[in-house]
Short mmCIF file of C-alpha atoms and ligand atoms in Angstrom, two decimals:
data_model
loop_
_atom_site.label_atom_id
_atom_site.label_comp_id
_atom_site.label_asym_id
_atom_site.label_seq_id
_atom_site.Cartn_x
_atom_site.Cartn_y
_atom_site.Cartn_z
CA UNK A 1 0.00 0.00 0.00
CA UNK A 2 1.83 3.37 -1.01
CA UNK A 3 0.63 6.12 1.35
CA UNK A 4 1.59 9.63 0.80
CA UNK A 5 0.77 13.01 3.25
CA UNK A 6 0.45 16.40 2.06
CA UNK A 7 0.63 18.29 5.16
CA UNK A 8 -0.23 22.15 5.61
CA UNK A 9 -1.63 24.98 7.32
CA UNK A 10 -4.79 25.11 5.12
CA UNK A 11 -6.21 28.17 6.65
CA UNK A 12 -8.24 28.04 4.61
CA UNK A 13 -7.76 24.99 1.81
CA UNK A 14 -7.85 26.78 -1.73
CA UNK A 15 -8.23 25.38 -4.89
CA UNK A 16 -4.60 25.11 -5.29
CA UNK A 17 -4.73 23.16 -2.29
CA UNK A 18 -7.26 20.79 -4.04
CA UNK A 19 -5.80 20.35 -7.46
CA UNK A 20 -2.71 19.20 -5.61
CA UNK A 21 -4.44 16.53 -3.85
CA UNK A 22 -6.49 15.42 -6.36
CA UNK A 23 -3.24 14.40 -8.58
CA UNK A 24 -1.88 13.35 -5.16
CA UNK A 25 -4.76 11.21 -5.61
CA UNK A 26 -3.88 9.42 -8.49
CA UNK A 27 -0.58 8.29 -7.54
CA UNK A 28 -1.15 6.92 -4.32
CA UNK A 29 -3.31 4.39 -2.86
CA UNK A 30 -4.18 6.27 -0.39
CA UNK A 31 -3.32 10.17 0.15
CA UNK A 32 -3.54 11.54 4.23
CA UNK A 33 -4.16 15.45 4.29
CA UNK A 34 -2.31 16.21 7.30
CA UNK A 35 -3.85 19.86 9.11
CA UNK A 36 -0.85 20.86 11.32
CA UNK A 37 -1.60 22.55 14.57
CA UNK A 38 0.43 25.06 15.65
CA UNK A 39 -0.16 26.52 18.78
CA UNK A 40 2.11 30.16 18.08
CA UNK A 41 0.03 30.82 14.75
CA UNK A 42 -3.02 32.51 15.02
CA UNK A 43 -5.50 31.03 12.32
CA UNK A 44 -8.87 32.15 11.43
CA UNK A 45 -10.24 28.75 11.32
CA UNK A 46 -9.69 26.40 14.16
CA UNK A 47 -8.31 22.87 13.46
CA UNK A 48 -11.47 21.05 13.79
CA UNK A 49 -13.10 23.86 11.04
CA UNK A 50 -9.58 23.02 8.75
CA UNK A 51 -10.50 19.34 8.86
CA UNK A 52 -14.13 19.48 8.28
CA UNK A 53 -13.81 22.07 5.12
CA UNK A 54 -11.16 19.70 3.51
CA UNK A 55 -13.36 16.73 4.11
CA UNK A 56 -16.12 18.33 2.44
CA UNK A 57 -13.83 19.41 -0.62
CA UNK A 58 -12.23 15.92 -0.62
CA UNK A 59 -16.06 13.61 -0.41
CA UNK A 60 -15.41 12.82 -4.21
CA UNK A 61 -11.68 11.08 -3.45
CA UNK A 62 -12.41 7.75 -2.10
CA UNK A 63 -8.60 7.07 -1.29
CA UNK A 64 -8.07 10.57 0.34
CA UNK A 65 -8.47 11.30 4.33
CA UNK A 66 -8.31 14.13 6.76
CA UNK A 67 -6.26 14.06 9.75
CA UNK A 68 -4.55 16.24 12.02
CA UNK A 69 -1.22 16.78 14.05
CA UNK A 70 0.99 18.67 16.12
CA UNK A 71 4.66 18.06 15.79
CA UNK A 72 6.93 16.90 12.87
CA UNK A 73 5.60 16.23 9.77
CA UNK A 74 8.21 13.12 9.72
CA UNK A 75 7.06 11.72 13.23
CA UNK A 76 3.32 11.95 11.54
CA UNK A 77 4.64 9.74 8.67
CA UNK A 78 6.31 7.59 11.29
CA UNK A 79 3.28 6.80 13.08
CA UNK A 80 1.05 6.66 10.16
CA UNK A 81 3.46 4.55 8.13
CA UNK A 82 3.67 6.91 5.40
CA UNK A 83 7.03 7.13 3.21
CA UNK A 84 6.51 10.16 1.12
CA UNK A 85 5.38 13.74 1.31
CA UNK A 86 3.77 15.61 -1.37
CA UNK A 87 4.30 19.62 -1.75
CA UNK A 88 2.82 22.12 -4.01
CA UNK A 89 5.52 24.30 -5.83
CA UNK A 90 3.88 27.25 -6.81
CA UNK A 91 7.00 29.55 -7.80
CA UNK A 92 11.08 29.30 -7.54
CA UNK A 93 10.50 31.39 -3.97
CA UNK A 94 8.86 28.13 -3.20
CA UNK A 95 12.07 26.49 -3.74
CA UNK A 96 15.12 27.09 -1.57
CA UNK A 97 12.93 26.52 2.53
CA UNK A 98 11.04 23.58 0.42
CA UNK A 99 14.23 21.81 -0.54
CA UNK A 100 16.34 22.32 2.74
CA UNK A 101 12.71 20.96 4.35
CA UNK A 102 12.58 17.96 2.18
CA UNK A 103 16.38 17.50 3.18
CA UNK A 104 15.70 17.50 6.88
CA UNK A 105 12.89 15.54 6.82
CA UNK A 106 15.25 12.78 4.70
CA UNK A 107 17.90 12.99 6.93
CA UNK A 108 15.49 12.60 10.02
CA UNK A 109 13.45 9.83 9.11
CA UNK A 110 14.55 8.45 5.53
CA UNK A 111 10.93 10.18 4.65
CA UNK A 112 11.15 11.10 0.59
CA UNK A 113 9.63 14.60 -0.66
CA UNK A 114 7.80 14.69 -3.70
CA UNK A 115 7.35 17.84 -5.34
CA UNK A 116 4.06 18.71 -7.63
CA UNK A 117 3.75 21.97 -9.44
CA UNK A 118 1.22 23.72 -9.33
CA UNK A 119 -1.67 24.02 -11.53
CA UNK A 120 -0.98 27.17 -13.53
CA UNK A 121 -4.22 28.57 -12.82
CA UNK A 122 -3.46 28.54 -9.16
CA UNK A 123 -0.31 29.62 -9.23
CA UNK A 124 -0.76 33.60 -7.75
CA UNK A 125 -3.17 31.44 -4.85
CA UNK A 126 -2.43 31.41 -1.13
CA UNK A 127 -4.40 31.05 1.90
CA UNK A 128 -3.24 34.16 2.91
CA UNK A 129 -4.25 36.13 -0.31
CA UNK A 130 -7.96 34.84 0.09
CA UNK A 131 -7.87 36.16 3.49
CA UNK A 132 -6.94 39.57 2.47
CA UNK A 133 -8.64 40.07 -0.29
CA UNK A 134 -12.35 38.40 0.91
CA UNK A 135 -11.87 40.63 4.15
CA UNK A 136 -11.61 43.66 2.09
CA UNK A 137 -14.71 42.76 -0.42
CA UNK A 138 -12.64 41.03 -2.95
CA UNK A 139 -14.19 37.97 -4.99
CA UNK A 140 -12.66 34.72 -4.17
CA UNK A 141 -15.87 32.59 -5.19
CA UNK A 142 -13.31 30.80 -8.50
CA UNK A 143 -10.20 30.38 -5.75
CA UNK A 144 -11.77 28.40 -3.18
CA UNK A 145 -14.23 25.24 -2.58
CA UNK A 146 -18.07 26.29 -2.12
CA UNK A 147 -18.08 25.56 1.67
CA UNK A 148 -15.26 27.38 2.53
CA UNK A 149 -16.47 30.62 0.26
CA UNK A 150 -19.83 30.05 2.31
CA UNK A 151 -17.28 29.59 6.03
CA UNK A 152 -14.99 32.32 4.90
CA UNK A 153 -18.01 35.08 4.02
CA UNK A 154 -19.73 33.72 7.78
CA UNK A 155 -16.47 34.28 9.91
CA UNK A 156 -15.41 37.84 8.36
CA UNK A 157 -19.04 39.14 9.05
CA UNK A 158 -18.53 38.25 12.58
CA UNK A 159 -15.12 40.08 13.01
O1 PNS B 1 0.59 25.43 4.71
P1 PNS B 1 1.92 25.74 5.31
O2 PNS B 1 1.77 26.58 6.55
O3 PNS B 1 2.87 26.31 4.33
O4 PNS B 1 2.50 24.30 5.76
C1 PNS B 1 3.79 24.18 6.28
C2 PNS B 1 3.98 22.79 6.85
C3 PNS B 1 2.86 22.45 7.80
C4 PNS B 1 3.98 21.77 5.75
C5 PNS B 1 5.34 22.81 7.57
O5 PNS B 1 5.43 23.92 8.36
C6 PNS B 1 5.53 21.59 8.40
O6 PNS B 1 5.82 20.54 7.89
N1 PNS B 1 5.30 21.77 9.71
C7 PNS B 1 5.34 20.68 10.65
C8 PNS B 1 6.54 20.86 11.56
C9 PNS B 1 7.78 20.29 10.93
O7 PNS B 1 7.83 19.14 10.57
N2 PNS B 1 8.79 21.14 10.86
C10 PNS B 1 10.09 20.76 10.39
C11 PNS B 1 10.27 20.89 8.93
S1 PNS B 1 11.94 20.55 8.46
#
């Protein structure tokens, strides 16, 4: 069974987000979308919120689950008994903190990167940037999933 993660933030999950595991999809027998928790970051959406707007993105993908951590990405794959992770590249500034990451986690745990780039049509999109721009009116209803367009318009309102 080849298992692969692709971890992240996904505050919120985009469509870039999507596309990547999608094709993660396809290449694996089963793909783990892995919503870190970290306790110094202030997100707008609380873990449990992350996990339940990528499993409502992800209902289509049979092979693909939602599951979250706090910790090392590689000590996740450890106990999960995955052997690669799988990371959107959406630009060259991507490149240099992605490939000393991947090089860590190889040299801590023998866990291999795999690096997917992004869909060219996503490849301006960030979490951050549909923050921004939906707090200040902007129209982000092509750059993320229905649910989290509906989540995202809620939670600004309230603020
Ligand atoms: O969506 P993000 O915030 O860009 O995701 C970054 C993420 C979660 C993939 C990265 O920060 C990560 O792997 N964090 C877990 C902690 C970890 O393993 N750090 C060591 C990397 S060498």
């Amino acid at each position: 069974m080849r298992r692969a993660v692709c971890p992240g933030s996904f505050d919120p999950v985009t469509n870039g987000h999507i596309d990547i595991i999608t094709r993660a999809a396809q290449l694996y027998d089963e793909v783990v979308v892995a919503v870190v928790l970290n306790p110094n970051k202030t997100t707008l959406f609380t873990a449990a919120e992350r996990v339940e707007l990528i499993r409502e993105a992800t209902k289509a993908l049979d092979n693909v689950s939602v599951d979250r951590f706090e910790g090392l990405t590689v000590d996740f794959c450890r106990r999960n008994h995955i052997s690669a992770i799988i990371k959107g590249l959406r630009a060259v500034s991507d490149f240099d903190y992605e490939m000393q990451m991947a090089q860590m986690n190889y040299n801590q745990a023998g866990v291999e990167t795999l690096f997917m780039t992004t869909n060219p049509l996503y490849a301006f999109l960030s979490s951050s940037l549909v923050k921004e721009f939906a707090k200040f009116g902007g129209d982000v209803s092509g750059l993320v999933p229905p649910g989290v367009l509906e989540k995202l318009t809620t939670r600004l309102n309230e603020s």
